[in-house]
Short mmCIF file of C-alpha atoms in Angstrom, two decimals:
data_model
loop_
_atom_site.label_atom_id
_atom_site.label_comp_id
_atom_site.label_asym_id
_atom_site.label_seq_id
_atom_site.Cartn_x
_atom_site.Cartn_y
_atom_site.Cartn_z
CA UNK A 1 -19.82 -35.95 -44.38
CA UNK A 2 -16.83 -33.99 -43.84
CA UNK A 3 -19.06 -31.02 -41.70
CA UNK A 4 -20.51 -33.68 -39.51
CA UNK A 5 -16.75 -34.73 -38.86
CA UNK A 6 -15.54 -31.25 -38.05
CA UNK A 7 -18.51 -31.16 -35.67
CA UNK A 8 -17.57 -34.45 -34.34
CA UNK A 9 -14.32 -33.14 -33.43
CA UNK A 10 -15.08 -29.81 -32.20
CA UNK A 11 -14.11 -29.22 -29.09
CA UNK A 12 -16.88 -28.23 -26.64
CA UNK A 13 -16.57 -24.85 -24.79
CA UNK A 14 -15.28 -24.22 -21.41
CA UNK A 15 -17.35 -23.36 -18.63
CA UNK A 16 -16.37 -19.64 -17.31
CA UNK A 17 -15.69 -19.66 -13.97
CA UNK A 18 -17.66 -16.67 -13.75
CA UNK A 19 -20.37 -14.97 -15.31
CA UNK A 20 -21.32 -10.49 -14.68
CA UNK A 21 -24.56 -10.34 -16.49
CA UNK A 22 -27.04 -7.28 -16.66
CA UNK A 23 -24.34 -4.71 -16.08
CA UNK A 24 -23.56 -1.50 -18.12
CA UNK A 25 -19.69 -2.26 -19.15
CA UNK A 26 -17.76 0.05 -20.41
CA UNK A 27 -15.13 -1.95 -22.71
CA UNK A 28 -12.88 1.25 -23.93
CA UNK A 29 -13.02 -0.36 -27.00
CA UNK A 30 -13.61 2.55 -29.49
CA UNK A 31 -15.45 -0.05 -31.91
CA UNK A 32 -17.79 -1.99 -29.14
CA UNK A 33 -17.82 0.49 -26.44
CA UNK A 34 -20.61 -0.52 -24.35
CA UNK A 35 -21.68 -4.35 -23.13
CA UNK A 36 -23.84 -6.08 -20.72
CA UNK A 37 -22.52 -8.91 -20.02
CA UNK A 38 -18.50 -10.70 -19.19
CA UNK A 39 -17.13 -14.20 -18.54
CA UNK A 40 -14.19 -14.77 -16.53
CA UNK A 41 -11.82 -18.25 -16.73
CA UNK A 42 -9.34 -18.28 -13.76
CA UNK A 43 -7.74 -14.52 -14.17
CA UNK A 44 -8.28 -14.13 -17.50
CA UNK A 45 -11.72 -12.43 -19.06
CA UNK A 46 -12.53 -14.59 -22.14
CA UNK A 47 -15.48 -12.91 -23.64
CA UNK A 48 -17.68 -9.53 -23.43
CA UNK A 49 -20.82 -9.04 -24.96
CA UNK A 50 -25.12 -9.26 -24.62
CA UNK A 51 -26.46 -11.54 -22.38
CA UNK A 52 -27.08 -14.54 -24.83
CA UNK A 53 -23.59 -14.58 -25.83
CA UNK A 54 -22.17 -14.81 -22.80
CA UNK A 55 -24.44 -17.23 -21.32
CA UNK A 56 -22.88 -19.72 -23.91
CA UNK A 57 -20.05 -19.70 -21.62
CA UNK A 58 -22.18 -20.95 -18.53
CA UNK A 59 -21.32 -24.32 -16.81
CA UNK A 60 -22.41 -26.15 -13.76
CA UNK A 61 -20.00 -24.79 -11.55
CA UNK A 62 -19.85 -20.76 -12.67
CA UNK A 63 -20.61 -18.59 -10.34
CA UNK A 64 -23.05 -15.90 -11.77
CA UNK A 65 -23.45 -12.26 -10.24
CA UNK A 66 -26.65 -10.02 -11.35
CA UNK A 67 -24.96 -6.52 -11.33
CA UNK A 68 -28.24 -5.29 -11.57
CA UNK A 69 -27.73 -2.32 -14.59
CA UNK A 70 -24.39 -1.24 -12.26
CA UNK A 71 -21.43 0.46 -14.14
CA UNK A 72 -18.27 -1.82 -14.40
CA UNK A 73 -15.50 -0.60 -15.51
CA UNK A 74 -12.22 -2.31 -16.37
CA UNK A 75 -9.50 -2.56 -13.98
CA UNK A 76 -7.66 0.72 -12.86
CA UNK A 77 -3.53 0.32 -12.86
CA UNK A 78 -1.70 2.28 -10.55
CA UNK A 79 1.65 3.45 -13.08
CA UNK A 80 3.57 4.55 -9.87
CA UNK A 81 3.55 3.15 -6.18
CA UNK A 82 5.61 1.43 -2.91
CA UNK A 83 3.22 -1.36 -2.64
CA UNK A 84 4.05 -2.64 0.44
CA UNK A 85 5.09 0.32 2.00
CA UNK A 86 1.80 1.89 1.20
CA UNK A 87 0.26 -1.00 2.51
CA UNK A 88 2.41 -0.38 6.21
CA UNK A 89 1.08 3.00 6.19
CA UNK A 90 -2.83 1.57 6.50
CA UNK A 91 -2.13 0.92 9.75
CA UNK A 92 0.37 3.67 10.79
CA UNK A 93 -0.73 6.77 13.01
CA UNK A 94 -3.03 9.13 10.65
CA UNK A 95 -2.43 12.47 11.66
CA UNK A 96 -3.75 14.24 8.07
CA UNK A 97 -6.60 15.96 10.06
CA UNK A 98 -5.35 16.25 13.56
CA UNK A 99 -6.25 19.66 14.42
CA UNK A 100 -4.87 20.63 17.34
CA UNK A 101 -1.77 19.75 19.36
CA UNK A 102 -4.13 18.01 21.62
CA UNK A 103 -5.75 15.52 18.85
CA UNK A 104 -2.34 15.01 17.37
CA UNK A 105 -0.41 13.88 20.79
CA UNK A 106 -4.00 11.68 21.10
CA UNK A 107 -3.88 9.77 18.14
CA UNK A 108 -0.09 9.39 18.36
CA UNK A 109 -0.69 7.82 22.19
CA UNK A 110 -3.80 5.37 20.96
CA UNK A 111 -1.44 3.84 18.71
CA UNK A 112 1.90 3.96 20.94
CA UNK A 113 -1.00 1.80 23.02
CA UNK A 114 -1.38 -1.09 20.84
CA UNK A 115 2.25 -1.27 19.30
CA UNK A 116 4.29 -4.27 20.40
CA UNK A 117 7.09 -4.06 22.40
CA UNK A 118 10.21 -3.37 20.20
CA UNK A 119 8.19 -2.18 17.62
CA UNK A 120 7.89 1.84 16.35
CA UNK A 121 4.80 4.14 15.71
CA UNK A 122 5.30 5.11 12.29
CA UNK A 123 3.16 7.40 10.24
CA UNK A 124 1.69 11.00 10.08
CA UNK A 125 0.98 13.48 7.35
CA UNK A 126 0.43 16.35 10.02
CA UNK A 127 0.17 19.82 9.50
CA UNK A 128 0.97 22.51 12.41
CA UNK A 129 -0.45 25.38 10.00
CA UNK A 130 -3.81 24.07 10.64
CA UNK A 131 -3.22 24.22 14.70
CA UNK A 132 -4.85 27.25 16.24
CA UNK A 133 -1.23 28.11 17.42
CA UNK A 134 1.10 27.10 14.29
CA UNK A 135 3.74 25.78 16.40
CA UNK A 136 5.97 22.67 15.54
CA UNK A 137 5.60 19.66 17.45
CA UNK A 138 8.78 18.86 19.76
CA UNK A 139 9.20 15.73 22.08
CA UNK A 140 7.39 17.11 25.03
CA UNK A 141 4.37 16.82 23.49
CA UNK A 142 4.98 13.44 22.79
CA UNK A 143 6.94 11.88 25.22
CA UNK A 144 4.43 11.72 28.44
CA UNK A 145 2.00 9.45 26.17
CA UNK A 146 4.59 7.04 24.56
CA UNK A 147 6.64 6.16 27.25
CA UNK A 148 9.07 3.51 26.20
CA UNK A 149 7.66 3.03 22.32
CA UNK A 150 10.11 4.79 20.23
CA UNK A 151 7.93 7.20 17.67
CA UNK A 152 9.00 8.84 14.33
CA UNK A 153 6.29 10.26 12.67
CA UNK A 154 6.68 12.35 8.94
CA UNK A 155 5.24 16.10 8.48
CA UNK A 156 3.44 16.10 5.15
CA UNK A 157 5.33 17.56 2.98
CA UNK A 158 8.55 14.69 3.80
CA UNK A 159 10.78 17.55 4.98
CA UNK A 160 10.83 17.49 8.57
CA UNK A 161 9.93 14.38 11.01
CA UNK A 162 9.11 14.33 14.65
CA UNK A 163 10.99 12.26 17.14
CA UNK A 164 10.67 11.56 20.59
CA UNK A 165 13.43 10.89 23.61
CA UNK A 166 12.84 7.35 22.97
CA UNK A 167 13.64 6.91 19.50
CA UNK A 168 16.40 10.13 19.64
CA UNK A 169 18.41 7.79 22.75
CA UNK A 170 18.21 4.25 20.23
CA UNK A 171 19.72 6.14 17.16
CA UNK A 172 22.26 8.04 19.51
CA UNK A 173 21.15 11.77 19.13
CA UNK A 174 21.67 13.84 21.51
CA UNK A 175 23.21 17.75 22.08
CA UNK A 176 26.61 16.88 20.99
CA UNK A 177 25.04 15.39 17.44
CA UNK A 178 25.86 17.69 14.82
CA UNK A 179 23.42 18.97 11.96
CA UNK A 180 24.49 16.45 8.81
CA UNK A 181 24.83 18.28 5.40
CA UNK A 182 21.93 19.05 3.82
CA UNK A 183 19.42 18.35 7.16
CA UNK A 184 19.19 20.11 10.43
CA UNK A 185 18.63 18.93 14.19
CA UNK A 186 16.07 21.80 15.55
CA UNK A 187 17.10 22.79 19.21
CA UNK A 188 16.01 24.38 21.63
CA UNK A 189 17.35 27.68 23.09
CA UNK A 190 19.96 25.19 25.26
CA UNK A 191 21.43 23.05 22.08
CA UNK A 192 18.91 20.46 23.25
CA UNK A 193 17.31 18.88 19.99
CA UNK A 194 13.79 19.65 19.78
CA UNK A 195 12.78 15.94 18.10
CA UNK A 196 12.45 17.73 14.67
CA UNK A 197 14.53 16.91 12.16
CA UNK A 198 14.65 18.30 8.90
CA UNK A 199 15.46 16.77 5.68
CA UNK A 200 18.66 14.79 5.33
CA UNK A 201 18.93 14.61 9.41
CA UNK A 202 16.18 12.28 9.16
CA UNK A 203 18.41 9.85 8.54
CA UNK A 204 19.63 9.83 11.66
CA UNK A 205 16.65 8.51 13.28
CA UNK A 206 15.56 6.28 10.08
CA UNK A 207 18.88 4.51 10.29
CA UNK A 208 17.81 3.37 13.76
CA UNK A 209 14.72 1.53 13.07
CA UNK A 210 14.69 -1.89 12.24
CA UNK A 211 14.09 -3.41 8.85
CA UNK A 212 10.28 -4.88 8.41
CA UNK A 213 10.81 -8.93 9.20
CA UNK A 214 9.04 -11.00 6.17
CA UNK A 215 5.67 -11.48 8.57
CA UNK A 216 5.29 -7.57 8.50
CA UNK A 217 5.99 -7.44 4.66
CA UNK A 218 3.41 -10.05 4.12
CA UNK A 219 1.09 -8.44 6.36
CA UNK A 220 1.66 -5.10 4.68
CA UNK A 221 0.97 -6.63 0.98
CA UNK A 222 -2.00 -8.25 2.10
CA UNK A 223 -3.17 -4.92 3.41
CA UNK A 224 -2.50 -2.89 -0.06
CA UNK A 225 -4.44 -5.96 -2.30
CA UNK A 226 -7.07 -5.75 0.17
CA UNK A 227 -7.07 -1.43 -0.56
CA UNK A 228 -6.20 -1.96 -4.13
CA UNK A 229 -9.05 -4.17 -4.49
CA UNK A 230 -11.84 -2.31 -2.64
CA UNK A 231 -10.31 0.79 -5.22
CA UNK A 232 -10.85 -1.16 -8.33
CA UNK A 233 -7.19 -1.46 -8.79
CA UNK A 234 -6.04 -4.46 -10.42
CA UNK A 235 -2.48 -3.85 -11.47
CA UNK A 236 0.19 -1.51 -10.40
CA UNK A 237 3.75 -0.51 -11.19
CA UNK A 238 6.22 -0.84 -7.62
CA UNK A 239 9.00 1.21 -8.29
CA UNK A 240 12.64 0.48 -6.50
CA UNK A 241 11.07 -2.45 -4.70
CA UNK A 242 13.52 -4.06 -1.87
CA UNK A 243 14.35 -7.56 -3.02
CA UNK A 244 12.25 -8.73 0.12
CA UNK A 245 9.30 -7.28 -1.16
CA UNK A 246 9.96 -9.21 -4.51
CA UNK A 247 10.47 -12.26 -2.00
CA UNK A 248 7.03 -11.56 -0.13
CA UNK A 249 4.89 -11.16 -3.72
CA UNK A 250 6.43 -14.81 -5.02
CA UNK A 251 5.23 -16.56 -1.17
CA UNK A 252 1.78 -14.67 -2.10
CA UNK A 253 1.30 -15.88 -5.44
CA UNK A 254 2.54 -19.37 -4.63
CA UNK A 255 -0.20 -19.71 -2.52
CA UNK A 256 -2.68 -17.73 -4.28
CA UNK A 257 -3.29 -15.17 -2.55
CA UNK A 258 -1.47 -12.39 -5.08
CA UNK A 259 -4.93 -10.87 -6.49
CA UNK A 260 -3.36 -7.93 -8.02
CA UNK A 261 -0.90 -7.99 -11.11
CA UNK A 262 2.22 -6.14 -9.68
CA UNK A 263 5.19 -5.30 -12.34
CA UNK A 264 8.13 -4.86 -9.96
CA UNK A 265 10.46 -2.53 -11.37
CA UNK A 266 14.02 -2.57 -8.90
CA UNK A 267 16.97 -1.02 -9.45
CA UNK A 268 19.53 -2.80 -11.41
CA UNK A 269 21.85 -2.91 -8.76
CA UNK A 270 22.59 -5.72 -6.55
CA UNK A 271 21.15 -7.72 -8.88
CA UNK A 272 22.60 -10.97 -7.95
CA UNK A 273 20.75 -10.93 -5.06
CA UNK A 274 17.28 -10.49 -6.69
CA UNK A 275 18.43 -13.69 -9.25
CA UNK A 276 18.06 -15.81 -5.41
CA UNK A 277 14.41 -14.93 -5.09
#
């Protein structure tokens, strides 16, 4: 009498809201390392095991995938990243493997092309040691093809940026600028700045471009899931995050949309602000 109560009163279980069958999980779980088969409630995996265990949690609305023997793997975390700002730089200028002078002013023009009005190409990653003739950029390579699109784009190593007349004229460089400490304006054998500038006299242009509006924050974030995802990625660490990208992640998750677990880590300064969000 008192089992068939405590079966009376068990509570039935759940249907997953999705089933992985036939796959070859790895669980790095020392004492159950390998599995075939994982349910999934909402965000939350509830169970990993064989086949007929996990079918238990089958209802009539889970969605079931065959993996088909495939290797699945638990989610990678990224300990270390600028989430949105990595996410900007998918669709900045990619000049990692421009090889020539030529390919480099190319790329740079395609996207001066299709950036709005107001707006800045952005970008890089280039390399003049693997031109044919190891020469730095300057603006003259740069400024027939960009016309009235201010450009700033980063040498790989962070140390030295190019600019062109464009962007030099809207954060007030010119001859008479002097070097800062700790950067340098290259010039040209008449004082006139080259459009490299090195180290801390980046600044000088960076202070000149205009803070990403929310749109472009939540356009950058959706970006970096979208990468993160397609990686296997499923959580990450953003370090020093601005308090708008804080601000962008809670208008993502509010309407679901926030498919990666981010741990925002900002600097305890200004806090009161970050309280607001």
């Amino acid at each position: 009498m008192i089992m068939a109560a405590l079966d009376a009163n068990a509570q039935p279980k759940p249907g997953a809201t999705l089933l992985i069958t036939n796959a070859a999980i790895y669980t790095v779980d020392n004492q159950h390392p390998r599995a075939e088969a994982v349910a999934v409630i909402g965000d939350r995996i509830v169970a990993v095991g064989s086949k007929p265990e996990i079918d238990s949690w089958r209802g009539p609305q889970t969605e079931v995938i065959d993996a088909g023997g495939k290797l699945l793997l638990p989610g990678f975390n990224d300990a270390h990243l600028h989430f949105i700002q990595g996410g900007a730089q998918l669709d900045q200028v990619a000049l990692t493997d421009a090889s020539t002078p030529q390919e480099f002013a190319k790329r740079i023009a395609a996207q001066a092309s299709k950036t709005p009005k107001g707006e800045w190409v952005l970008g890089g990653r280039w390399d003049e040691t693997k031109w044919p003739d190891p020469q730095l950029p300057t603006r003259q390579l740069v400024d027939p093809v960009t016309r009235d699109t201010p450009i700033f784009v980063e040498r790989y190593d962070g140390h030295q940026a190019l600019a062109n007349s464009v962007a030099m004229k809207l954060a007030g460089v010119n001859a008479k600028t002097p070097d800062v400490p700790g950067g340098v304006i290259m010039r040209d054998g008449s004082g006139n700045p080259t459009g490299i500038f090195k180290d801390a006299a980046q600044e000088l242009i960076y202070k000149a471009i205009p803070p990403m509006s929310h749109e472009q924050r939540l356009l950058a974030a959706r970006r970096a899931l979208e990468h993160a995802a397609s990686l296997g990625v499923t959580s990450v660490q953003h370090m020093n995050p601005e308090f708008a990208d804080v601000a962008a992640y809670s208008e993502l998750a509010e309407k679901g949309e926030l498919k990666t677990r981010i741990y925002a880590a900002p600097m305890e300064t200004n806090w009161q602000e970050q309280a607001k969000i």
